[in-house]
XYZ file of C-alpha atoms in Angstrom:
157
model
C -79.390 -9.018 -15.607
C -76.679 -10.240 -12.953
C -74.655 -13.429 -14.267
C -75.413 -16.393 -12.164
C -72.690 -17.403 -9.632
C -71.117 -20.839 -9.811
C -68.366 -22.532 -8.649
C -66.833 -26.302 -8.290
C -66.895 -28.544 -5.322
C -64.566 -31.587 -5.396
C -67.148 -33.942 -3.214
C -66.080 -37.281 -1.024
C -67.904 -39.237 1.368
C -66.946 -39.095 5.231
C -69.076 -41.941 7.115
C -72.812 -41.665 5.502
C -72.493 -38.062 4.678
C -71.143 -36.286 1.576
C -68.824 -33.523 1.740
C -67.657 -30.741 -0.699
C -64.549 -28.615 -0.750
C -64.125 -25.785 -2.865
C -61.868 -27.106 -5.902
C -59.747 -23.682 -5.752
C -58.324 -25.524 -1.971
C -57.546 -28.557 -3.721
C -53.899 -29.174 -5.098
C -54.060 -32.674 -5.714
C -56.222 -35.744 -4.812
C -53.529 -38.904 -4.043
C -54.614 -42.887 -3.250
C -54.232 -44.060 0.231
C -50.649 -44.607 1.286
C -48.735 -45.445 4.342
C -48.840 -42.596 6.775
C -45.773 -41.981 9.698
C -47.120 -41.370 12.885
C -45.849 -38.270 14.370
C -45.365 -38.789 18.704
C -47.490 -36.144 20.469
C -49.251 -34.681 17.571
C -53.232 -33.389 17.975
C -55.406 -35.788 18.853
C -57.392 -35.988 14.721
C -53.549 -35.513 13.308
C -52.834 -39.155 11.664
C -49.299 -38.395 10.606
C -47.488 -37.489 7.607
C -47.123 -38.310 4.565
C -44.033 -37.492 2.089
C -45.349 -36.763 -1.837
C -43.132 -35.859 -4.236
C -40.227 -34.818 -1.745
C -42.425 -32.702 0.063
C -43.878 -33.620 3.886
C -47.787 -33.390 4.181
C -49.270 -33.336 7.465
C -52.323 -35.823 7.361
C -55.757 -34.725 9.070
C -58.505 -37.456 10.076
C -61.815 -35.276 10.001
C -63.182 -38.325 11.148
C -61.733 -37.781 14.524
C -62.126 -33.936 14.065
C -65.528 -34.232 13.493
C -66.072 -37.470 16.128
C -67.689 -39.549 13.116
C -68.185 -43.373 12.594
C -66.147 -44.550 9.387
C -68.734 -46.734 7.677
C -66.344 -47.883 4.527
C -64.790 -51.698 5.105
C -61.388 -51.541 5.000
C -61.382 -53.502 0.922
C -63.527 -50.482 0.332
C -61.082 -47.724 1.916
C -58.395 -49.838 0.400
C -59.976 -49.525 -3.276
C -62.018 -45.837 -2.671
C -60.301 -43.779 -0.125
C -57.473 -41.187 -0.279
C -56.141 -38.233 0.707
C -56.928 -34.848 -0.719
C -54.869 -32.452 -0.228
C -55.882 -29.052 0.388
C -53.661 -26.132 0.208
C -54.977 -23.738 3.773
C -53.124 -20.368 4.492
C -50.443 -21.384 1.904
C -49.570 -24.795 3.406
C -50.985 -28.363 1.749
C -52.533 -30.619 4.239
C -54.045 -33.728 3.902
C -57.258 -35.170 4.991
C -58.063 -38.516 5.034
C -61.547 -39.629 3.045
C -63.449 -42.439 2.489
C -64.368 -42.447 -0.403
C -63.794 -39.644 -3.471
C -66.886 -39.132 -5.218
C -66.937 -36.481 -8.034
C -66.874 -32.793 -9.137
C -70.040 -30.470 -9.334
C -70.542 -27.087 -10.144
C -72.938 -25.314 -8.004
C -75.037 -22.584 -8.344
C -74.438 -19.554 -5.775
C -78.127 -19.676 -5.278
C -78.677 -23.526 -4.435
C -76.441 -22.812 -0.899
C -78.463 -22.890 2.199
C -77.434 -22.116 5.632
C -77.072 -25.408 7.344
C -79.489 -27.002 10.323
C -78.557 -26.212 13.168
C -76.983 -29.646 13.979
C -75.522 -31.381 11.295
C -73.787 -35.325 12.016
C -72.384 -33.551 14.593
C -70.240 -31.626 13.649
C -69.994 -27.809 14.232
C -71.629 -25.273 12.272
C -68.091 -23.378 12.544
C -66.737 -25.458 9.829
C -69.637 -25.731 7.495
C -69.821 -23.044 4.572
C -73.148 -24.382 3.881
C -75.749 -27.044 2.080
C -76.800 -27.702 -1.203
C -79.924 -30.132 -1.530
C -79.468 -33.365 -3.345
C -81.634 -35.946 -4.111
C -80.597 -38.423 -1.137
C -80.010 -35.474 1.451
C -77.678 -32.772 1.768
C -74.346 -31.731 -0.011
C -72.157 -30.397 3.149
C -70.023 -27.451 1.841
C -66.504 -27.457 3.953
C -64.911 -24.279 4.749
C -61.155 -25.181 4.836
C -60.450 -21.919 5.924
C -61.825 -22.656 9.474
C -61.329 -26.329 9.868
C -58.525 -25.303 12.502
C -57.950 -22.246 14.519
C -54.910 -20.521 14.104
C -53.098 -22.148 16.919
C -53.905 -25.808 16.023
C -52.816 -24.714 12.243
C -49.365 -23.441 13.790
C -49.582 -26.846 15.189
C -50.025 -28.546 12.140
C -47.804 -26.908 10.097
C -45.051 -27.106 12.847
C -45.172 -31.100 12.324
C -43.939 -30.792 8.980
């Protein structure tokens, strides 16, 4: 009989909807700081951030994905953070409103997602896992950015 294939998701919320990223991407998750605005960066780049000597590029997926922040700033203040994901070898940042917990996931339990999904494109979604107040959204941080806008990104730093 095959073994059953699991793996971890480190989960947040983004607006109403919970999001997973594998927790292989994930280097580190850090509490909301000050970020430096970087003149003429992409439109969802916030800034950057510098952690432990090194210079993080910070991502808003909130403008990436053109969705409605429904945290009050005390909330953001008190729940959100960065997490930051290591892509292609280089950590990046993304901005979150809230971190929620780890899960391990069954292989199995992964469905393709609808076909429109808060908006934002299928291209970055690895899939869904069914919870019991909607849908686990499975991030692919491989394909969050094309390789030009990752140049991009990792240019800033």
């Amino acid at each position: 009989m095959a073994a059953e294939v699991q793996f971890q998701l480190v989960t947040f919320r983004l607006g109403e909807e919970l999001y997973g990223v594998n927790i292989m991407d994930v280097k580190e998750i850090v509490r909301l700081q000050n970020v430096r605005v970087i003149p003429n960066a992409p439109y969802y780049v916030e800034g950057i951030i510098k952690l432990r000597s090194e210079i993080i590029p910070i991502i808003d997926l909130h403008k990436r994905f053109n969705i409605q922040s429904t945290a009050k700033p005390e909330d953001i203040e008190m729940e959100g953070g960065f997490i930051i994901l290591d892509i292609e070898g280089s950590k990046i940042g993304i901005i979150i409103d809230k971190v929620e917990r780890v899960v391990t996931i069954k292989e199995e339990d992964v469905k393709e997602p609808p076909q429109m999904l808060s908006g934002i494109g299928n291209e970055y979604i690895e899939g869904v896992v069914r919870e019991d107040h909607g849908y686990l959204i499975m991030l692919n941080t491989r394909k969050l950015f094309n390789a030009s806008e990752l140049q991009k990104i990792i240019d800033i730093q």
